[in-house]
Short mmCIF file of C-alpha atoms in Angstrom, two decimals:
data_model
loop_
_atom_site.label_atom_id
_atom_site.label_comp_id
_atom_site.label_asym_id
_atom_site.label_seq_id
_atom_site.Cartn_x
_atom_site.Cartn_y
_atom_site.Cartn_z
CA UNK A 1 70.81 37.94 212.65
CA UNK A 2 73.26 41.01 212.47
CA UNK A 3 76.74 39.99 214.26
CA UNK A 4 76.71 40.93 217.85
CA UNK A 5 78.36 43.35 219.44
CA UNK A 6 80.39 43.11 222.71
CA UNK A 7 77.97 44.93 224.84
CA UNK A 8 75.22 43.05 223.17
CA UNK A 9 77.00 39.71 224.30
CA UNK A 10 77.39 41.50 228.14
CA UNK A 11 73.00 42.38 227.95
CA UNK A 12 72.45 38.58 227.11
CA UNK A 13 74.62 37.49 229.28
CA UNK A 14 73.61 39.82 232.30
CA UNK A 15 77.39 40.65 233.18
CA UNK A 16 79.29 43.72 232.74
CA UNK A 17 81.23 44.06 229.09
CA UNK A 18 84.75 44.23 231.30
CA UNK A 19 83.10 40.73 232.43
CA UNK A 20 82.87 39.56 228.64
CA UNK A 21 86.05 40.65 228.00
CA UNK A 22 87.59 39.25 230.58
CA UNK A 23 86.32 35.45 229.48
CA UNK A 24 87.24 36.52 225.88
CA UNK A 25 90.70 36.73 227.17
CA UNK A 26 91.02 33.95 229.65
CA UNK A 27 91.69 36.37 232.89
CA UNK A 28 91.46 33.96 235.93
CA UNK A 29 89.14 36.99 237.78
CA UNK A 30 85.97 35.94 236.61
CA UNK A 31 83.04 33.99 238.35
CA UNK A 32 82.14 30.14 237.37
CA UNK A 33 78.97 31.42 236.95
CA UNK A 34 79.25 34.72 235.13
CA UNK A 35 81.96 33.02 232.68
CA UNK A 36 79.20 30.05 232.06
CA UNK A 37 76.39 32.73 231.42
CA UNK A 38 79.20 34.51 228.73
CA UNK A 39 80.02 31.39 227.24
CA UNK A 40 76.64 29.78 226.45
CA UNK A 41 75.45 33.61 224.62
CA UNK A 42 78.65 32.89 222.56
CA UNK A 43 78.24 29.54 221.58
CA UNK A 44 74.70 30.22 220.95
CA UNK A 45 75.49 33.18 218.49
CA UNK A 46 78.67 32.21 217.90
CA UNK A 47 80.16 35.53 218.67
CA UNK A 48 83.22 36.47 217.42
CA UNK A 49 85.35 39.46 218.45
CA UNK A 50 86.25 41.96 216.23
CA UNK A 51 89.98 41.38 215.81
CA UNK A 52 90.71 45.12 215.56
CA UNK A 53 88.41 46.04 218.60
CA UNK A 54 90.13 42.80 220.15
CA UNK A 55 93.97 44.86 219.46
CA UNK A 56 92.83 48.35 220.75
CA UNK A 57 91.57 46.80 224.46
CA UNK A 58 94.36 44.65 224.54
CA UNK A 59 97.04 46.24 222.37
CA UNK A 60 98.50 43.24 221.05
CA UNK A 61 98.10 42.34 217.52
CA UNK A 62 97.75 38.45 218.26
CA UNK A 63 100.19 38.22 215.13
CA UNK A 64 103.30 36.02 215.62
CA UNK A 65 106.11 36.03 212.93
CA UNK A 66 108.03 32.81 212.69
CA UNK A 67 111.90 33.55 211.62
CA UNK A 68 113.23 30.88 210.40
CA UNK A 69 116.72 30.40 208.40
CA UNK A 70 117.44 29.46 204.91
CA UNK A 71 119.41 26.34 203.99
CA UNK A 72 120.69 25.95 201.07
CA UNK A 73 117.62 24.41 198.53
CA UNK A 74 115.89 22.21 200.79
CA UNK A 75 115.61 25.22 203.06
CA UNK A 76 111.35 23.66 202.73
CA UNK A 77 111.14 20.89 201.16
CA UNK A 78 113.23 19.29 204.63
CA UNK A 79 110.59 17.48 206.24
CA UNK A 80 111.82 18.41 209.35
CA UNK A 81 111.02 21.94 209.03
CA UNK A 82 107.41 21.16 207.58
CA UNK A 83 106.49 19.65 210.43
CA UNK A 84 108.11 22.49 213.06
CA UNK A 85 105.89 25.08 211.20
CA UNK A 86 102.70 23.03 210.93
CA UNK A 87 103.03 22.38 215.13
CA UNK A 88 103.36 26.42 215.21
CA UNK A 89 100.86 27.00 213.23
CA UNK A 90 98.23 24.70 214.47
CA UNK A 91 98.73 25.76 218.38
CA UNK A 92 98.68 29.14 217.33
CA UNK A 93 95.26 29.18 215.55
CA UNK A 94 93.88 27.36 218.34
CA UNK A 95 94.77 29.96 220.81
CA UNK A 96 93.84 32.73 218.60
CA UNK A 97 96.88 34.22 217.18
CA UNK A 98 97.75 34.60 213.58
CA UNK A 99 101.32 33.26 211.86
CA UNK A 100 103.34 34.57 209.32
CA UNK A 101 106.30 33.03 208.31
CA UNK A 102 109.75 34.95 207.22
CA UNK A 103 112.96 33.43 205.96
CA UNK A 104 116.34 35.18 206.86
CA UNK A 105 119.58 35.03 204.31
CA UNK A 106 122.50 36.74 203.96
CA UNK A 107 123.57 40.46 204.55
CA UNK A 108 121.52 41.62 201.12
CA UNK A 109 118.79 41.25 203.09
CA UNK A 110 119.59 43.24 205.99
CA UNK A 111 117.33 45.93 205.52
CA UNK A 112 114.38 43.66 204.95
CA UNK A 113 114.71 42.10 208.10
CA UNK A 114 114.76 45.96 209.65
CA UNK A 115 112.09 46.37 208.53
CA UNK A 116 110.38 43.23 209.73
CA UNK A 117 111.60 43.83 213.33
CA UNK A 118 110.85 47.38 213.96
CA UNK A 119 108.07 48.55 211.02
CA UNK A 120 105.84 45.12 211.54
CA UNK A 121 103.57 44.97 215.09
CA UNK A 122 104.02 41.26 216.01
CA UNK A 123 103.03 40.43 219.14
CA UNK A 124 106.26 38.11 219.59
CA UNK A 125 108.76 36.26 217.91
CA UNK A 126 110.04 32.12 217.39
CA UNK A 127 113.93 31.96 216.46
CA UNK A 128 114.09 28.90 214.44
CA UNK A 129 117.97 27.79 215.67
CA UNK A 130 120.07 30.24 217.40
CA UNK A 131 121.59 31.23 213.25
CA UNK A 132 118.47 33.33 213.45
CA UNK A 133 118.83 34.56 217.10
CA UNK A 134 122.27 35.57 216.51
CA UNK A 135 120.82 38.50 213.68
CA UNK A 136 117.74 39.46 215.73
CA UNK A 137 118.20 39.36 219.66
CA UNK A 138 119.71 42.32 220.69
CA UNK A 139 116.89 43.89 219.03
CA UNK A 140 114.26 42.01 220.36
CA UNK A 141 115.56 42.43 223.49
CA UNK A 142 115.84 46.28 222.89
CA UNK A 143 111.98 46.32 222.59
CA UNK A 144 111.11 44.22 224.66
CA UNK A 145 109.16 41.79 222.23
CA UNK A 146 108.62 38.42 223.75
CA UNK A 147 110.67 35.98 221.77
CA UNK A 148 111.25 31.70 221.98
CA UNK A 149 114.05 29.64 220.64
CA UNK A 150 113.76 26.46 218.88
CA UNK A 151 116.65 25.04 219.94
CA UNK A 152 118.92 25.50 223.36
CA UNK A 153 121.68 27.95 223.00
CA UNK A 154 123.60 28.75 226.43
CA UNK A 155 124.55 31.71 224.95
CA UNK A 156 120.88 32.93 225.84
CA UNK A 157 120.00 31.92 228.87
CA UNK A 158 117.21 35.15 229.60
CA UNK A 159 115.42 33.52 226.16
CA UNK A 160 112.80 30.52 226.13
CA UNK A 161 113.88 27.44 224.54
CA UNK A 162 112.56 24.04 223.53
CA UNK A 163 114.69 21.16 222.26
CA UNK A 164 115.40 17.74 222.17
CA UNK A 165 117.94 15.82 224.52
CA UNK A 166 120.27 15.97 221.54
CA UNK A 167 122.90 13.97 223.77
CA UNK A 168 120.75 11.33 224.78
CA UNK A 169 119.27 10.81 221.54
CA UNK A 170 122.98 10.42 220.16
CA UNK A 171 123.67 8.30 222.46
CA UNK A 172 121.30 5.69 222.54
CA UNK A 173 121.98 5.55 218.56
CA UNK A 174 125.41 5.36 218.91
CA UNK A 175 125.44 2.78 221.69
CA UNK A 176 123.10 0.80 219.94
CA UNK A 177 125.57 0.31 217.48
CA UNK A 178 128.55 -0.88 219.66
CA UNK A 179 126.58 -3.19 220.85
CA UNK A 180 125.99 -4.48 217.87
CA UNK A 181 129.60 -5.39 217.46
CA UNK A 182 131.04 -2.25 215.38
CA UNK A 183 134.01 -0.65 216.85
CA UNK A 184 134.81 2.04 214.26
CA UNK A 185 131.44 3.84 213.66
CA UNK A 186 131.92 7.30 212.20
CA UNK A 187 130.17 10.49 212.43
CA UNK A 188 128.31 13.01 209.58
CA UNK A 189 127.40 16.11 211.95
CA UNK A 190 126.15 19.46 211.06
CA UNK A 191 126.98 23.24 211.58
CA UNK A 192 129.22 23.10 214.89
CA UNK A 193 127.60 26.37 215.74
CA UNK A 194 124.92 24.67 216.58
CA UNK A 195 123.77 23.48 220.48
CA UNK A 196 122.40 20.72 218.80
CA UNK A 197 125.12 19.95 217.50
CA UNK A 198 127.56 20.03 219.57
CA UNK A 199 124.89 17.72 221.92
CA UNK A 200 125.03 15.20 219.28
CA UNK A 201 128.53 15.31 218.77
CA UNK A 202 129.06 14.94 222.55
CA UNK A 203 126.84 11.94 222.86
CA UNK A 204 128.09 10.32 219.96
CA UNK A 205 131.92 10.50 221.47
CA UNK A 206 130.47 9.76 225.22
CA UNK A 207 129.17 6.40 223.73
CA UNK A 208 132.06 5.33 222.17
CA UNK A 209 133.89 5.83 225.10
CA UNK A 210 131.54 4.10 227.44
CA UNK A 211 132.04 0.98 224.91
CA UNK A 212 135.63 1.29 224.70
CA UNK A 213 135.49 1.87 221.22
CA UNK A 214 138.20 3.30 218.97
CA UNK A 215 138.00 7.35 218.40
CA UNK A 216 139.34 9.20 215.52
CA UNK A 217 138.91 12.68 214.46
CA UNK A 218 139.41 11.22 210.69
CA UNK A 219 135.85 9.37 211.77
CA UNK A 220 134.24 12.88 212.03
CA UNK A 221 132.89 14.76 208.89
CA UNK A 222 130.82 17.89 209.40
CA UNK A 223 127.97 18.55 206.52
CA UNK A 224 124.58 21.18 206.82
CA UNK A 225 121.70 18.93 207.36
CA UNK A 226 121.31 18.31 203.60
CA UNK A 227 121.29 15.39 201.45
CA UNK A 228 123.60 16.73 199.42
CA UNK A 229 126.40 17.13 202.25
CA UNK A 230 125.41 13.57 203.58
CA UNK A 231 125.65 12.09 200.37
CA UNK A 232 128.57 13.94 199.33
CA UNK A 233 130.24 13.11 202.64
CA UNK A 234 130.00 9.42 202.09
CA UNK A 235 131.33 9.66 198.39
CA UNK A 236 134.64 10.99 200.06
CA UNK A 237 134.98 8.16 202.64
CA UNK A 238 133.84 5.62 199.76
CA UNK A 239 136.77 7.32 197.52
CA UNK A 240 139.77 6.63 199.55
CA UNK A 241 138.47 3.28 201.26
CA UNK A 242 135.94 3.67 204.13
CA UNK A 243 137.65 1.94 207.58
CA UNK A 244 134.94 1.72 209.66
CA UNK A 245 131.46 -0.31 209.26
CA UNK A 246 128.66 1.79 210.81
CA UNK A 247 127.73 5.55 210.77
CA UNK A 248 125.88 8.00 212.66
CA UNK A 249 124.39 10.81 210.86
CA UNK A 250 123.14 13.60 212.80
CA UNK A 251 119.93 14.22 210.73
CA UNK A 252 117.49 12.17 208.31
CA UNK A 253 118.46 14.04 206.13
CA UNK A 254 121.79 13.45 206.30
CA UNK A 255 121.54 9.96 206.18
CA UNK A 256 118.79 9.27 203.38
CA UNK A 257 121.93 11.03 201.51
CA UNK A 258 124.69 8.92 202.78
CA UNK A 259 122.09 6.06 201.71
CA UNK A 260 122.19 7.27 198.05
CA UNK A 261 125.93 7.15 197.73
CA UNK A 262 126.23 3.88 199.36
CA UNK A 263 123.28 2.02 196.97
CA UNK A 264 125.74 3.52 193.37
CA UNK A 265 128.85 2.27 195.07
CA UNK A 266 126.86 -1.32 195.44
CA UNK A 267 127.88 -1.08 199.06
CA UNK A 268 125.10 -3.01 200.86
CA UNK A 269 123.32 -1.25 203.75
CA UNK A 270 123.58 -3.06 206.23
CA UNK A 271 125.18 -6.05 205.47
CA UNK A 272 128.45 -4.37 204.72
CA UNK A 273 127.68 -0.84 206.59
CA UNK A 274 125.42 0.04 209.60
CA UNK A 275 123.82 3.62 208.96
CA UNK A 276 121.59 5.55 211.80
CA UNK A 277 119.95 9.15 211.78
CA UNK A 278 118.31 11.47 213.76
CA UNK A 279 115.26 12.92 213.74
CA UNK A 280 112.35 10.17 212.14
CA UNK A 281 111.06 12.40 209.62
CA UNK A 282 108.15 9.99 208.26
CA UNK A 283 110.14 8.96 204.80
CA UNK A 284 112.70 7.36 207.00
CA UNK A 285 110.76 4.28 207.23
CA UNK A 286 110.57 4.15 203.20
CA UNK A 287 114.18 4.19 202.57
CA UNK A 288 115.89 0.86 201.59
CA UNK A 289 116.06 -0.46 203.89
CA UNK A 290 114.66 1.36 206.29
CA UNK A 291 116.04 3.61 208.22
CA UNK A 292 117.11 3.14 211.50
CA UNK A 293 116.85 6.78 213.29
CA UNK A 294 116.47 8.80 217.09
CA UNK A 295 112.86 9.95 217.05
CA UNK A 296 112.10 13.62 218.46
CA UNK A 297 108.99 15.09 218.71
CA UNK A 298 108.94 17.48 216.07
CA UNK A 299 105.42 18.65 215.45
CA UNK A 300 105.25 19.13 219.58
CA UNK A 301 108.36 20.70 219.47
CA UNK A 302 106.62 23.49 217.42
CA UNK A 303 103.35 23.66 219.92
CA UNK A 304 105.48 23.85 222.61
CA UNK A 305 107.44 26.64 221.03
CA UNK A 306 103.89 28.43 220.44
CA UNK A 307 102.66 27.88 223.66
CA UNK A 308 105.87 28.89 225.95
CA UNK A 309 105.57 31.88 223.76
CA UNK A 310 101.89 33.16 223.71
CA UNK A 311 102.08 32.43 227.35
CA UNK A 312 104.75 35.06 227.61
CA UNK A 313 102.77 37.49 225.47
CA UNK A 314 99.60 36.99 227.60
CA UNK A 315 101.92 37.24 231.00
CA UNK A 316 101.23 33.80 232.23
CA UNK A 317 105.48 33.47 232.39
CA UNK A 318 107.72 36.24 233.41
CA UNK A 319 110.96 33.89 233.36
CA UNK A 320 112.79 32.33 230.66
CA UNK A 321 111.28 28.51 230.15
CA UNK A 322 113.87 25.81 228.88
CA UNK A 323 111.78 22.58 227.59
CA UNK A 324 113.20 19.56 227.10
CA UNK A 325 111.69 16.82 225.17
CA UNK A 326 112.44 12.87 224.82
CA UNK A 327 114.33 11.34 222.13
CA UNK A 328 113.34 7.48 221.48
CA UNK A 329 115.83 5.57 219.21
CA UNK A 330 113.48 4.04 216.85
CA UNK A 331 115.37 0.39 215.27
CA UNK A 332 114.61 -0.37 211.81
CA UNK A 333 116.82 -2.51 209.32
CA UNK A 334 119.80 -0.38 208.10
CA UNK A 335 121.66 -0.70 211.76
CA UNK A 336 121.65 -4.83 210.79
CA UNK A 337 119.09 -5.35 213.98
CA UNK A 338 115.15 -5.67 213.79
CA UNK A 339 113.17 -4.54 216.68
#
């Protein structure tokens, strides 16, 4: 059978095409009945609209364009970022939208990204980290294009978010440690720019104080989410004689390469230092020793990020949305506890 047409769907269906339409689209004004009648002649042809006829009655292109930013050379092989896109990705499909995915990099490519933003029709945008919000918001906001942030910046309040509680997650890793008898436990961070970061640094310090435990700013080393700054980090400290006997890193990443510099020096992990991340990418429990880490749900992170902002697009939320998820500290070995 030849592909049915809207109005052919409408005949079958004994409704009106606006009625077919409406149902294609979700609209709330539409009849139990009449929507059950539209929905059966679907499934039983399995109808689908024309996406082009589907942009001229709706004018939206149900394209979203992911920005995201480029770190160094694990900008995608990170783990952490895999799993973002794959959450975006996946809720966007399922509620009908299409994906594409651009990286942003230095001021050579600022008229690329001029292009992207005013020569491209996407229906909206998500701001991987508030790096990438920083080049593209006024703009946005200029054209009004619905846009979401992955990750809280109070420096745009009028924009959706979603995030972790970066404090709390610190936090409970940090305390964890105190109360595991370490007194000095030192800090690898990330790009101070950062919300996130600045979260994690705050509930790293707020635990230490709650446990009475000593503070230094010589404790505090600030990498980029990379290996290679967590690893090179720890080659300093191991260099002029580490004083302290735990450390929190503020990403997997991080960590796994504070891990790496600690195994060559023969320093044993965590017999002679504690180490904890952040994050739980899934080859943090294949480290050795495992890795003890805060969990956040990064694959819902990205749906939620998808679904805060399609909502926008289809005008289910007029005001900005600020979602925050849980953080779970997850124990494994290389803290010196089991759970």
């Amino acid at each position: 059978m030849e592909k049915l047409t809207i109005d052919q769907v409408a005949s079958l269906a004994c409704v009106s095409r606006s009625v077919v339409s409406r149902v294609l689209n979700n609209h709330p004004n539409v009849s139990e009945e009449a929507r059950r009648r539209v929905l059966e002649v679907i499934k039983k042809y399995n109808y689908r609209p024309s996406s082009v006829a589907r942009s001229l009655a709706t004018r939206r292109t149900y394209e979203i364009c992911i920005l995201t930013p480029r770190r160094g050379n694990e900008a995608l092989a990170n783990g952490f970022w895999t799993l973002l896109h794959l959450g975006i990705f996946e809720q966007c499909i399922q509620r009908g939208y299409f994906v594409s995915l651009s990286m942003l990099s230095g001021d050579a490519e600022a008229e690329l990204e001029d292009r992207l933003l005013h020569e491209h029709s996407f229906d909206g945008f998500v701001l991987l980290t508030s790096e990438v919000a920083e080049r593209v918001i006024e703009s946005l906001r200029e054209r009004d294009i619905p846009a979401v942030l992955v990750g809280h910046d109070r420096a745009y309040p009028d924009i959706s978010s979603v995030d972790v509680d970066n404090f709390g997650g610190a936090y409970r890793a940090v305390r964890h440690l105190c109360r595991l008898g370490h007194r000095r436990v030192a800090a690898i961070l990330g790009n101070l720019e950062l919300q996130e970061t600045r979260d994690r640094q705050a509930g790293y310090l707020q635990a230490l104080r709650d446990a009475h435990a000593e503070m230094q700013e010589l404790l505090i080393e600030i990498g980029d989410y990379s290996q290679r700054s967590g690893y090179e980090i720890m080659r300093r400290w191991l260099e002029r004689g580490p004083d302290f006997s735990a450390v929190f890193c503020a990403s997997d990443t991080m960590a796994i390469g504070a891990l790496l510099a600690l195994y060559e020096a023969g320093v044993r992990v965590p017999e002679q230092m504690a180490v904890v991340g952040f994050d739980d990418l899934p080859v943090s429990q294949y480290t050795c020793p495992p890795l003890t880490t805060v969990r956040q749900p990064i694959y819902e992170k990205g749906r939620w990020a998808a679904n805060i902002l399609i909502d926008q697009i289809e005008g289910r939320k007029r005001l900005a949305v600020h979602a925050n998820l849980q953080a779970e500290l997850v124990v494994r070995r290389s803290c010196g506890a089991v759970a």
